[in-house]
mmCIF file of C-alpha atoms in Angstrom:
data_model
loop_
_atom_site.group_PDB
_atom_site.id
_atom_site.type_symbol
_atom_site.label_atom_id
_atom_site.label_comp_id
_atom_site.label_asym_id
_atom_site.label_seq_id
_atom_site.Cartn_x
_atom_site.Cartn_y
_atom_site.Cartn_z
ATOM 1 C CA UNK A 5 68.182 -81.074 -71.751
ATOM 2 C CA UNK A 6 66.122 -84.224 -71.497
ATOM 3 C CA UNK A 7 67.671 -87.700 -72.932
ATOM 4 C CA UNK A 8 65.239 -88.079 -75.829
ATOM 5 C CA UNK A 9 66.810 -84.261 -77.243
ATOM 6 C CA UNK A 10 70.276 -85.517 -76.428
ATOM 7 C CA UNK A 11 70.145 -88.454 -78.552
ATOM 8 C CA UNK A 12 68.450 -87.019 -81.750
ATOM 9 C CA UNK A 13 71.323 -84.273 -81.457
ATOM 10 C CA UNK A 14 74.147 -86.996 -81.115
ATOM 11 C CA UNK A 15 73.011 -89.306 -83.434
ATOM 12 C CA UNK A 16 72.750 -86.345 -85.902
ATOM 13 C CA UNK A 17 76.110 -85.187 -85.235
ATOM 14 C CA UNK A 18 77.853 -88.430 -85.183
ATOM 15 C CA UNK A 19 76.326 -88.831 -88.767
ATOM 16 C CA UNK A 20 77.501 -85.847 -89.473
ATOM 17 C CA UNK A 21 80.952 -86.241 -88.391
ATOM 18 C CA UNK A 22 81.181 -89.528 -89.873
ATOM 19 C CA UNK A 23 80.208 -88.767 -93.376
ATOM 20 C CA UNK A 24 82.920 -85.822 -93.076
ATOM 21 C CA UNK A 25 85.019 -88.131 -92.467
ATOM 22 C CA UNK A 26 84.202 -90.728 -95.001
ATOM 23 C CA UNK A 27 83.463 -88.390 -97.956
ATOM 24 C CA UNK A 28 87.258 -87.416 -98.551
ATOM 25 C CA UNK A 29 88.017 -90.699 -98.506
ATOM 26 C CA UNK A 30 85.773 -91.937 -101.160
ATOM 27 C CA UNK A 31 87.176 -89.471 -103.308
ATOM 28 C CA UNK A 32 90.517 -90.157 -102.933
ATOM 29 C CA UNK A 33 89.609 -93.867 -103.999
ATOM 30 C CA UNK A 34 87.798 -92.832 -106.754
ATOM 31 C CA UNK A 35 90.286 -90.234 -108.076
ATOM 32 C CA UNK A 36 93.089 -93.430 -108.075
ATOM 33 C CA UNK A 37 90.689 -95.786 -109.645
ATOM 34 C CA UNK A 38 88.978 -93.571 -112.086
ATOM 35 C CA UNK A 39 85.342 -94.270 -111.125
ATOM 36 C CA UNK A 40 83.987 -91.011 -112.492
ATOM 37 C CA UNK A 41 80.549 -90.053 -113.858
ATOM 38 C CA UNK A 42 81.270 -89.372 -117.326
ATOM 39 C CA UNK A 43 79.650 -85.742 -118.674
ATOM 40 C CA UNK A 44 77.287 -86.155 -121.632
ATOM 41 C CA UNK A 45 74.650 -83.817 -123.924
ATOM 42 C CA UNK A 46 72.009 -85.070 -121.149
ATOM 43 C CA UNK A 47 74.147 -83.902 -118.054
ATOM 44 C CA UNK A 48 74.792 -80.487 -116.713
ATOM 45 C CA UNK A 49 77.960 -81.107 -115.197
ATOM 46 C CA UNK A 50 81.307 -80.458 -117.013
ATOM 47 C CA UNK A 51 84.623 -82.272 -115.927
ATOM 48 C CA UNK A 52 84.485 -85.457 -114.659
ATOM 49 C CA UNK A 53 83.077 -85.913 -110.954
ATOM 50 C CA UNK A 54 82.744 -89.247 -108.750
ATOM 51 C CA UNK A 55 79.083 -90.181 -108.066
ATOM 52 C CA UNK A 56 80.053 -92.187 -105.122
ATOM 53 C CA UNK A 57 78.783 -89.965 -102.267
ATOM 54 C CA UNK A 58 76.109 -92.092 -101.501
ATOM 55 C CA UNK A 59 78.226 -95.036 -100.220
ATOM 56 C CA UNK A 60 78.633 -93.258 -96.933
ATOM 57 C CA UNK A 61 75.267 -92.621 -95.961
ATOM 58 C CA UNK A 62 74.147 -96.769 -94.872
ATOM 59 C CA UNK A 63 77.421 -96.739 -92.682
ATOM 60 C CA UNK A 64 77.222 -93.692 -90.732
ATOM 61 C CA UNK A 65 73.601 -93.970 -90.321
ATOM 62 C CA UNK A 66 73.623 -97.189 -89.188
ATOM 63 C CA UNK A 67 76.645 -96.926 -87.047
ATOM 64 C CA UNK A 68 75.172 -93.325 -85.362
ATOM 65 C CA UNK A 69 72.040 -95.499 -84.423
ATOM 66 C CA UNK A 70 73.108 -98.123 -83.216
ATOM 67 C CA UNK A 71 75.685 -96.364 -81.368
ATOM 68 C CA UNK A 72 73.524 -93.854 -79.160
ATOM 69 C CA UNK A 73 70.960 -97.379 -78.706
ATOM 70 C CA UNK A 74 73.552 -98.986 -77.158
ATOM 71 C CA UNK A 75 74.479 -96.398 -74.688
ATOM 72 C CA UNK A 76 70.721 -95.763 -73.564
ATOM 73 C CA UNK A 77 70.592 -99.762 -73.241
ATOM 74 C CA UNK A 78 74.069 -99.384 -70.655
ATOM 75 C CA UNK A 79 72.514 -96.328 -68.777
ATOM 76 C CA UNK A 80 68.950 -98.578 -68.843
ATOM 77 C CA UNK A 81 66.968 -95.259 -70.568
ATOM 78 C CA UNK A 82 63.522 -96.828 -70.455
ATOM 79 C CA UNK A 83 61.743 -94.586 -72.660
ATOM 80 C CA UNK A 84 65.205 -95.204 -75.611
ATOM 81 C CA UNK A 85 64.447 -98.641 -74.859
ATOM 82 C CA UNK A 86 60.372 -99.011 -74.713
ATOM 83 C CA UNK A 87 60.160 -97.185 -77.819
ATOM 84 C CA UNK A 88 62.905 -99.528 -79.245
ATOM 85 C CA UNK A 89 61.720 -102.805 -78.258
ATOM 86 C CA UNK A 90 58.199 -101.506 -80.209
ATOM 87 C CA UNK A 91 59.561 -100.787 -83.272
ATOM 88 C CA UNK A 92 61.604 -103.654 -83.426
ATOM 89 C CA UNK A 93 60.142 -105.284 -86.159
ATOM 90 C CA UNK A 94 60.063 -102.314 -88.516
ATOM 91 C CA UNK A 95 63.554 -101.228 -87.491
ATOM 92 C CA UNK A 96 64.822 -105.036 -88.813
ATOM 93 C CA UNK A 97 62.873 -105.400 -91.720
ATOM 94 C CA UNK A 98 63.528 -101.648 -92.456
ATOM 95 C CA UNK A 99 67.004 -102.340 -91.950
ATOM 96 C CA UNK A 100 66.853 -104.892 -94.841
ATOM 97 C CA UNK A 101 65.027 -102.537 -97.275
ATOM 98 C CA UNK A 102 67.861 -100.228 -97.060
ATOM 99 C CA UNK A 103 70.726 -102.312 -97.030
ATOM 100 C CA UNK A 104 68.990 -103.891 -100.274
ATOM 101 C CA UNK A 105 68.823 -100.480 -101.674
ATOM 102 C CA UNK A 106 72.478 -99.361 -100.992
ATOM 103 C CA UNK A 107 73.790 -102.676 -102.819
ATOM 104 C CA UNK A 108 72.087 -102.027 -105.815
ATOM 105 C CA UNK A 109 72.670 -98.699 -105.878
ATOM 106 C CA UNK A 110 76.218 -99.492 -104.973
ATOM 107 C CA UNK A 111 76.037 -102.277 -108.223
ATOM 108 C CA UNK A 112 74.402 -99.753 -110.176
ATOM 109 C CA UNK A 113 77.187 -96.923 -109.611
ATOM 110 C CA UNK A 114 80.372 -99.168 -110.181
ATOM 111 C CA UNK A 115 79.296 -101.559 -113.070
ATOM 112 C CA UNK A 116 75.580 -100.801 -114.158
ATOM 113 C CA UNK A 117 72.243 -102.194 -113.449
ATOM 114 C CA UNK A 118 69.136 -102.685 -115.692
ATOM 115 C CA UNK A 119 65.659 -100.603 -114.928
ATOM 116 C CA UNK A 120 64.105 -103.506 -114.522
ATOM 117 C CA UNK A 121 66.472 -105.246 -111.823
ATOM 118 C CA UNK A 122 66.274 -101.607 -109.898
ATOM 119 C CA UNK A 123 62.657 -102.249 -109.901
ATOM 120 C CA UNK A 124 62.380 -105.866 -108.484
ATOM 121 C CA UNK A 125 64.484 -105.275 -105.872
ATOM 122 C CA UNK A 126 62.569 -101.720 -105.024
ATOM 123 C CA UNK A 127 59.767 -104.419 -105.008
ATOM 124 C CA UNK A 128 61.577 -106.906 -102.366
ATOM 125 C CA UNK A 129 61.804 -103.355 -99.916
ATOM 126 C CA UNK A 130 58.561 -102.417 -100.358
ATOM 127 C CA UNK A 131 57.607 -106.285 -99.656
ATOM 128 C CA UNK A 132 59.910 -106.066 -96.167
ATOM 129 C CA UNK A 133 57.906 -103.074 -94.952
ATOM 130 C CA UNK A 134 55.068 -104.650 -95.817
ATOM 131 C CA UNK A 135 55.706 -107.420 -93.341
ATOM 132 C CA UNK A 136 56.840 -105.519 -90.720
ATOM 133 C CA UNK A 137 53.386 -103.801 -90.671
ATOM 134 C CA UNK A 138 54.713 -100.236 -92.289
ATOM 135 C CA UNK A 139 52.011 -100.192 -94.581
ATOM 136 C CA UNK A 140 49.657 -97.881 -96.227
ATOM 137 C CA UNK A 141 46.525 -99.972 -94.663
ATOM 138 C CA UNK A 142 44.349 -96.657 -94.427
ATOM 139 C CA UNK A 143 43.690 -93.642 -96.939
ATOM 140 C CA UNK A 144 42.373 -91.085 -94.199
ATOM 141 C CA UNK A 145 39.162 -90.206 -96.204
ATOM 142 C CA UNK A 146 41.320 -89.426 -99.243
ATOM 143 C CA UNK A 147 38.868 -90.329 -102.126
ATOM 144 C CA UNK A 148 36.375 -91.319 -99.227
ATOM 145 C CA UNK A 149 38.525 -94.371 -98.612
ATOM 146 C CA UNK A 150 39.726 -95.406 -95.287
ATOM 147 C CA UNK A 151 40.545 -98.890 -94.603
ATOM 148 C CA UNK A 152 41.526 -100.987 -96.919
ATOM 149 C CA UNK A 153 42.120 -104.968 -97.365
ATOM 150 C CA UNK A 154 45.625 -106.465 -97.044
ATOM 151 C CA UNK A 155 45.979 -106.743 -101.053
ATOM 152 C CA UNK A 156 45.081 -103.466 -101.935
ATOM 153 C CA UNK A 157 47.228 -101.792 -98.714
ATOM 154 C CA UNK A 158 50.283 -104.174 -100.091
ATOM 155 C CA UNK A 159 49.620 -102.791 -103.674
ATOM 156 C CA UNK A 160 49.646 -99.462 -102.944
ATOM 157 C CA UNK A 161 52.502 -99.312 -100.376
ATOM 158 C CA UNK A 162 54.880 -101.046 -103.145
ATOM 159 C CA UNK A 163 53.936 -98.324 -105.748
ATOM 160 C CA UNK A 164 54.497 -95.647 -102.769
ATOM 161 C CA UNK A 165 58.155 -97.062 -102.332
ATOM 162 C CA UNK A 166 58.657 -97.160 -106.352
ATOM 163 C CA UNK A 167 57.371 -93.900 -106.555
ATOM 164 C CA UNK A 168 59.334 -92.252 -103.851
ATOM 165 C CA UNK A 169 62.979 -93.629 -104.146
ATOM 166 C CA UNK A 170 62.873 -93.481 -107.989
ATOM 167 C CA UNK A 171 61.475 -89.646 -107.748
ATOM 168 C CA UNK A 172 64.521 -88.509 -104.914
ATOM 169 C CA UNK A 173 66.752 -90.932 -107.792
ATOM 170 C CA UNK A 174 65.434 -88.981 -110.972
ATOM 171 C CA UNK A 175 65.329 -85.142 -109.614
ATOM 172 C CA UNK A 176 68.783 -85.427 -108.764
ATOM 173 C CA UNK A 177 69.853 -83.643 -112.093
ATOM 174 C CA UNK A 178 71.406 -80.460 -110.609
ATOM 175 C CA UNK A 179 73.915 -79.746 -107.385
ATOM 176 C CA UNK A 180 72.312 -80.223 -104.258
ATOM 177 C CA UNK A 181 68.840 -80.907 -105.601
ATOM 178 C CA UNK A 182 67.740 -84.317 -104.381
ATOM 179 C CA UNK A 183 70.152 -83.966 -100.936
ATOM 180 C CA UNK A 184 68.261 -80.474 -100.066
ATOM 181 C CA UNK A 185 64.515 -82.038 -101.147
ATOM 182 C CA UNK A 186 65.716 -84.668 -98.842
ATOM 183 C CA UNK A 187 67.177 -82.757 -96.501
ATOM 184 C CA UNK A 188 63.370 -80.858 -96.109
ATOM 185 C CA UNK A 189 61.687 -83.973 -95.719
ATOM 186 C CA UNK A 190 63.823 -85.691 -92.863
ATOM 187 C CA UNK A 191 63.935 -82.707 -90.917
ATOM 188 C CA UNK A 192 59.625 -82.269 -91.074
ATOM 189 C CA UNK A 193 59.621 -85.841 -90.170
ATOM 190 C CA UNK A 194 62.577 -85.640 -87.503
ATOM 191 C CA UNK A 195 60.546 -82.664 -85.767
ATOM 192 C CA UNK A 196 56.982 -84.273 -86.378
ATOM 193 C CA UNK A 197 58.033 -87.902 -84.892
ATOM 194 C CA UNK A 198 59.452 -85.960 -82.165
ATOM 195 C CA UNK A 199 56.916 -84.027 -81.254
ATOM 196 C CA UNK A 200 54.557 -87.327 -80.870
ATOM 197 C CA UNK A 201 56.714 -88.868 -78.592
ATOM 198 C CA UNK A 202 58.181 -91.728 -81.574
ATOM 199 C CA UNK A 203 61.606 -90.940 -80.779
ATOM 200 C CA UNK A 204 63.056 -93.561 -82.334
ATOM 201 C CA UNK A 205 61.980 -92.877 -85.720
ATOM 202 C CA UNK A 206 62.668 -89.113 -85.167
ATOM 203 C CA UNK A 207 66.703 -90.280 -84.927
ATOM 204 C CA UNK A 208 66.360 -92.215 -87.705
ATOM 205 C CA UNK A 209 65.435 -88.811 -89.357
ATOM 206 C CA UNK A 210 68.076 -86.804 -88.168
ATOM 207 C CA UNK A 211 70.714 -89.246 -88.207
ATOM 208 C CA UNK A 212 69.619 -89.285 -92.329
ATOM 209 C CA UNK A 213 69.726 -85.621 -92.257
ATOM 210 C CA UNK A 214 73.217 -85.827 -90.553
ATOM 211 C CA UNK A 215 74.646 -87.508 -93.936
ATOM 212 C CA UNK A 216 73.419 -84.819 -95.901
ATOM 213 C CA UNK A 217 74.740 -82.251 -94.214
ATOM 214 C CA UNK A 218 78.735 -82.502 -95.255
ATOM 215 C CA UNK A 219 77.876 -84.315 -98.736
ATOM 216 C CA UNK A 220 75.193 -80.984 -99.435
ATOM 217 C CA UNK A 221 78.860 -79.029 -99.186
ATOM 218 C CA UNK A 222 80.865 -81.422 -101.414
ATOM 219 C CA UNK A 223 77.913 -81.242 -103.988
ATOM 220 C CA UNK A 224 76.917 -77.794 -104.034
ATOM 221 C CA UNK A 225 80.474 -76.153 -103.255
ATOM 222 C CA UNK A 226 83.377 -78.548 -104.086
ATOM 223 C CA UNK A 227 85.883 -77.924 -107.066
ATOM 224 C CA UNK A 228 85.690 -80.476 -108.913
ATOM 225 C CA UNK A 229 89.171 -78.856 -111.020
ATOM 226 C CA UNK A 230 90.560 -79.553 -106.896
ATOM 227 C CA UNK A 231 89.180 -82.971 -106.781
ATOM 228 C CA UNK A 232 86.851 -81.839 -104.101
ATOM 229 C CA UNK A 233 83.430 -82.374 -105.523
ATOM 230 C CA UNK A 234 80.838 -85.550 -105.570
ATOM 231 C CA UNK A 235 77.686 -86.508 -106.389
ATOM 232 C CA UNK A 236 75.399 -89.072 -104.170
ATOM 233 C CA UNK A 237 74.842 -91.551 -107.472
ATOM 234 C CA UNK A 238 71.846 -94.272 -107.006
ATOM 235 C CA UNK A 239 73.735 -95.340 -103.829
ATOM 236 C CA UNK A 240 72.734 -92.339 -102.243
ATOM 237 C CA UNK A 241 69.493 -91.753 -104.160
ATOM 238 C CA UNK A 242 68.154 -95.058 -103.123
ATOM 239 C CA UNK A 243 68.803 -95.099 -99.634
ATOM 240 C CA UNK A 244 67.978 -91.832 -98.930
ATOM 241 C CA UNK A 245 64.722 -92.609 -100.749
ATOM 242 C CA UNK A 246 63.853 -95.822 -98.899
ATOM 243 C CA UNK A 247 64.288 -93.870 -95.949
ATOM 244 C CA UNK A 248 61.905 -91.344 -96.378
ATOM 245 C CA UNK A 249 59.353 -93.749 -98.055
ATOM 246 C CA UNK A 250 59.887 -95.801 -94.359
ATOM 247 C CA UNK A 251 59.141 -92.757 -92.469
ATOM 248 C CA UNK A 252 56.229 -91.233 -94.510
ATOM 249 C CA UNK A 253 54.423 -94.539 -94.425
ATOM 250 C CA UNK A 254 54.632 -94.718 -90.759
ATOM 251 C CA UNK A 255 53.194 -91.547 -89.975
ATOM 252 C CA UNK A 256 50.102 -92.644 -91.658
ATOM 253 C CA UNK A 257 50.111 -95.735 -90.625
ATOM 254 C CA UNK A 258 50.492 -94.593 -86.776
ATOM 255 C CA UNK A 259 47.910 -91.892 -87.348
ATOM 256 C CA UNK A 260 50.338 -89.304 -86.498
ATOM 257 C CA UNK A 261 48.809 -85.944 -86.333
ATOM 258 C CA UNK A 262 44.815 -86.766 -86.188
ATOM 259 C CA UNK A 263 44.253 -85.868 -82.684
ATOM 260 C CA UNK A 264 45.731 -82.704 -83.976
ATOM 261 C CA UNK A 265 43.166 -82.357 -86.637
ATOM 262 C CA UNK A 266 45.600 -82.658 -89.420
ATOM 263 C CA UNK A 267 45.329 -85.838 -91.806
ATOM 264 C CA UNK A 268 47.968 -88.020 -90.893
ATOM 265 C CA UNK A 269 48.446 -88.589 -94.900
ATOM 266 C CA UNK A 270 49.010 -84.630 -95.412
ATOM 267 C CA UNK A 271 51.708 -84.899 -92.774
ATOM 268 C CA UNK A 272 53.080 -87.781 -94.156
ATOM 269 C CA UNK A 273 53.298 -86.964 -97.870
ATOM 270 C CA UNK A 274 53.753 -83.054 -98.117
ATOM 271 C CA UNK A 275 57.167 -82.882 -98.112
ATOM 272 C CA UNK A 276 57.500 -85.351 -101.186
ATOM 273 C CA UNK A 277 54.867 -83.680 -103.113
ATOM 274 C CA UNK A 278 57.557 -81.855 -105.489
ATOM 275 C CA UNK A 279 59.821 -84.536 -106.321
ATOM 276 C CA UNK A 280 56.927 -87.191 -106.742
ATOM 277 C CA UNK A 281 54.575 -84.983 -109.174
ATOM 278 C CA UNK A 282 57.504 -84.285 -111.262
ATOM 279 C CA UNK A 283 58.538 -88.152 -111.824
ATOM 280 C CA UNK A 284 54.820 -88.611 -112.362
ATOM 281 C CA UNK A 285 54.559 -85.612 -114.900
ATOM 282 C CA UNK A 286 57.829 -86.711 -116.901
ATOM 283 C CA UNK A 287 56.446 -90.180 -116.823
ATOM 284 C CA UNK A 288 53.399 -89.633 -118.626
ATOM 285 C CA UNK A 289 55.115 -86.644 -120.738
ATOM 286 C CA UNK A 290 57.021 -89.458 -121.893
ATOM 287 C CA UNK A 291 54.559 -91.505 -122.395
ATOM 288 C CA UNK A 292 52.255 -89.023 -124.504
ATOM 289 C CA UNK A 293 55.263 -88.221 -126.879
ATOM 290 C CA UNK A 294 55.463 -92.122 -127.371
ATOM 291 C CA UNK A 295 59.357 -92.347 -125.670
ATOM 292 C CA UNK A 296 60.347 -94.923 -123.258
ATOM 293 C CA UNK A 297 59.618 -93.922 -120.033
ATOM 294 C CA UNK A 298 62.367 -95.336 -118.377
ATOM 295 C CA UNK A 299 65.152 -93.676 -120.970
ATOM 296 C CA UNK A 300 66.313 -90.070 -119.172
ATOM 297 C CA UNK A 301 65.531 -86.818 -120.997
ATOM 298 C CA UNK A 302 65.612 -83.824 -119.887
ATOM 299 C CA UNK A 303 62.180 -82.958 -119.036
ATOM 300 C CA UNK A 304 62.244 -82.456 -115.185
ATOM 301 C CA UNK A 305 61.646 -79.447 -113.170
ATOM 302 C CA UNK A 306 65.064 -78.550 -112.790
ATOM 303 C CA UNK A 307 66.045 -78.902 -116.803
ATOM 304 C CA UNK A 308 63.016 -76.202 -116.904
ATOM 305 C CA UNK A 309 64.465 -73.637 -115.077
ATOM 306 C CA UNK A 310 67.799 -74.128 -116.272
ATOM 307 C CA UNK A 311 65.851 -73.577 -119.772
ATOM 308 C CA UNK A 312 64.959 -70.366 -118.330
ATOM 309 C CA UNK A 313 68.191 -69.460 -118.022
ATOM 310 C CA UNK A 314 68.573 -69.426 -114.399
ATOM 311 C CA UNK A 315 71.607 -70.279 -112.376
ATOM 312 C CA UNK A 316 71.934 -73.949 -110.760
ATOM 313 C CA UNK A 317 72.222 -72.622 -107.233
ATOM 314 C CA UNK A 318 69.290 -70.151 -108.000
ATOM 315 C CA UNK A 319 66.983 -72.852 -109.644
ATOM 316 C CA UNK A 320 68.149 -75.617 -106.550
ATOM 317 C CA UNK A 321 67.041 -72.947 -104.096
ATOM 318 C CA UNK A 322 63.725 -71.782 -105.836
ATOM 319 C CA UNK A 323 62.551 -75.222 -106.150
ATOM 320 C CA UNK A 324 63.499 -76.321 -102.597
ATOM 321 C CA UNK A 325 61.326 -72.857 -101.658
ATOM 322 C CA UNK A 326 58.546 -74.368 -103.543
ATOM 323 C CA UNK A 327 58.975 -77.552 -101.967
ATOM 324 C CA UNK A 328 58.654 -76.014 -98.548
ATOM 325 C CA UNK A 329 55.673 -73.683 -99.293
ATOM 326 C CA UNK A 330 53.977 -77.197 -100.152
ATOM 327 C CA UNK A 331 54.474 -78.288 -96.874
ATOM 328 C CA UNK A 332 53.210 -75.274 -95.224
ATOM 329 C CA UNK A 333 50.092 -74.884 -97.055
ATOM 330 C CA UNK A 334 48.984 -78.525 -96.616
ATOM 331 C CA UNK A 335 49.909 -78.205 -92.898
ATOM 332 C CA UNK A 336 47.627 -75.138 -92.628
ATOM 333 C CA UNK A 337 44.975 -76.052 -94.717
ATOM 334 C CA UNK A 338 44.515 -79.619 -93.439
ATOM 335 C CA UNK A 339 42.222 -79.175 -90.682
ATOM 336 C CA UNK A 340 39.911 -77.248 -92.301
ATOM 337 C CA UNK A 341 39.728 -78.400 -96.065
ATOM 338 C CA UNK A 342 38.777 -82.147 -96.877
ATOM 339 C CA UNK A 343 42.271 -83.925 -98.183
ATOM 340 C CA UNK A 344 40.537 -85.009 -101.291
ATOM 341 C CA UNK A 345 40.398 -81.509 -102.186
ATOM 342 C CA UNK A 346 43.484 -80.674 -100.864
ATOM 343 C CA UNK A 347 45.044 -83.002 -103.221
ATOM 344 C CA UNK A 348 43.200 -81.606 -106.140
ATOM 345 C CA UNK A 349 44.798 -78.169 -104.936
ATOM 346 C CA UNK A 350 48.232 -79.337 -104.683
ATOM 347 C CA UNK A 351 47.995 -80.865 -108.372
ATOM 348 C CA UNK A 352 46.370 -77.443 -109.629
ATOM 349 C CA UNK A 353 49.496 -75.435 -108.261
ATOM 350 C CA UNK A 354 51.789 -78.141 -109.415
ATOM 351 C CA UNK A 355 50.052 -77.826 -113.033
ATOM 352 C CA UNK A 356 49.544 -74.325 -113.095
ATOM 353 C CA UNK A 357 53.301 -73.643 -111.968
ATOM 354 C CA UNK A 358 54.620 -76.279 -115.196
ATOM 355 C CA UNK A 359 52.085 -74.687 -117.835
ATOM 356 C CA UNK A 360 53.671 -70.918 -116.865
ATOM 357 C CA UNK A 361 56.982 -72.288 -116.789
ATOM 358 C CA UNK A 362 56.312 -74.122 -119.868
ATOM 359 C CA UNK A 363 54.970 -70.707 -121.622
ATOM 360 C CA UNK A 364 57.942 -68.315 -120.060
ATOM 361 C CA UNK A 365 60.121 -71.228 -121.855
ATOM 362 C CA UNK A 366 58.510 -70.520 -125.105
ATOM 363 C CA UNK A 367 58.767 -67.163 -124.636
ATOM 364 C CA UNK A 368 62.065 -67.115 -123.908
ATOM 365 C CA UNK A 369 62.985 -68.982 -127.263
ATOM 366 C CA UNK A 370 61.056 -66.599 -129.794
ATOM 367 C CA UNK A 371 62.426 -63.484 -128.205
ATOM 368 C CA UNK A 372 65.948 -65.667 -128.364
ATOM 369 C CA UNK A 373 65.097 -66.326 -132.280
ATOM 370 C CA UNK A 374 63.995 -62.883 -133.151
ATOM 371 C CA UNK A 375 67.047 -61.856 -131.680
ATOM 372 C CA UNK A 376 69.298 -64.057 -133.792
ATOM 373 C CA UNK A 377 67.615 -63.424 -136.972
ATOM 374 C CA UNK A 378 67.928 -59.176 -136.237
#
């Protein structure tokens, strides 16, 4: 087994470790200090549950990293250290992005935070890729666009990072949703950045994925009547989110994938396609029926399945199914239909898919009312 290998799998197992370790802890604290997340008519949950999780995921990410760096620096791995020493500058300021995120989140879960303060400092991330160059300077042909001025790349890429941590934040309505969505999209990228040779960004993947690994089991299969289950709150949400946004602009801004034949944006934005379109469908459902769009509802994918009567496991599993079919068909189709059209395709299945869930819905309801009045 060559070094590179060695070091994906230990930083993804020290994560891994470490959040199992860290996890139990943070619910012992918040079991003695009451910091619960409160059911309410909105929420699916019953009992009260700590939405803490998230507060491990900076520490044993960061600490997994930078502890597998620092033993390829001792044993002088040049290829660890080239790769390194080139993404310094978007390691740092990427560094800074998260950390930002994982305060407010952190602020956010303990005391509160306003929309609006969530958004500026989403802004100041975006802004610290930005200047480390991870930036969405190049559309690959999508609308016939390809490079683009420094403005209009900076404009976009902060709307990319708005869109993508606030869509892993708001999907995270039912056990194991947002963790597993995330958990899709770090391992495409972990195996993608691999597979090019950027094997620093492919730990930073799987030493994510490592964090999601033990708090998946907490969220999915702890009893919360044992004090044994947690959700990942906006300190998870955020970070995780910032992550992925960081590694999804990088592949198309590194053209990963074109000598390939695939579009580096396909590979870059296919796994988010699912929890992205949904934000952007609630928002402007919202937005049509005159409500603040900001104000939570229950309007998401996952509320629709749940309408449907299906089981939380079931729905988390058929939408993370979905998820991964998205991927797969834009991989396939990528080198051989234009990724203007592409897109159009992934918003037809994504529409088609809400208008027959919307109808089976309906359905549901007047054979539930016909029932009720016999």
């Amino acid at each position: 087994m060559d070094y590179q290998t060695l070091s994906c799998i230990a930083v993804f197992c020290i994560s891994l470790v470490l959040t199992g370790i860290i996890i139990p802890q943070i619910l012992l604290i918040a079991f003695r200090k009451n910091l619960f997340d409160v059911p309410d008519d909105r929420k699916i949950h019953k009992g009260v549950v700590p939405r803490l999780g998230g507060i491990a995921f900076m520490p044993a990410i960061f600490f997994s990293l930078a502890c597998v760096l620092g033993v390829s620096m001792i044993y002088e791995n040049e290829e660890i250290a080239h790769r390194f020493v080139y993404a310094g500058l978007p390691l740092v300021f990427g560094s800074c992005s998260v950390m930002l995120m994982f305060l407010v989140g952190m602020a956010d879960d303990l005391i509160g935070v306003k929309y609006r303060a969530k958004f500026v400092v989403q802004i100041i991330s975006a802004l610290f890729l930005c200047g480390a160059g991870v930036c969405i300077y190049n559309l690959q042909g999508f609308l016939l666009i390809t490079e683009m001025p420094a403005v209009f790349a900076w404009l976009l890429t902060i709307l990319v990072v708005v869109l993508i941590t606030n869509s892993i934040n708001l999907i995270d309505g039912i056990d194991g949703l947002a963790s597993g969505l995330s958990s899709v999209g770090l391992l495409f990228y972990g195996i993608v950045f691999f597979s090019y040779g950027y094997y620093i960004y492919a730990m930073i993947a799987f030493a994510a994925l490592g964090t999601l690994v033990p708090f998946f089991y907490y969220n999915v299969f702890g009893n919360p009547n044992r004090q044994k289950k947690i959700f990942m709150g906006d300190t998870g949400a955020l970070t995780i989110g910032i992550i992925l946004s960081f590694l999804s602009i990088t592949i198309n801004s590194d053209n990963i994938g074109m000598e390939h034949g695939i579009n580096p944006i396909v590979i870059a934005f296919s796994p988010l396609i699912l929890p992205c379109f949904d934000v952007l469908r609630v928002y402007l459902h919202r937005l049509r029926k005159h409500r603040n769009p900001f104000l939570p509802d229950k309007c998401h994918i996952h509320h629709k399945f749940l309408a449907l009567g299906v089981p939380q496991r079931i729905a988390m599993l058929l939408i993370l199914m979905v998820s991964i079919m998205f991927v797969i068909i834009n991989i396939i189709l990528s080198p051989y239909v234009n990724v203007t059209i592409l897109v159009v395709i992934n918003i037809a299945l994504y529409g088609f898919s809400n208008i027959a869930l919307t109808r089976a819905i309906r359905s549901r309801e007047k054979r539930m009312s016909q029932t009720l009045y016999e």
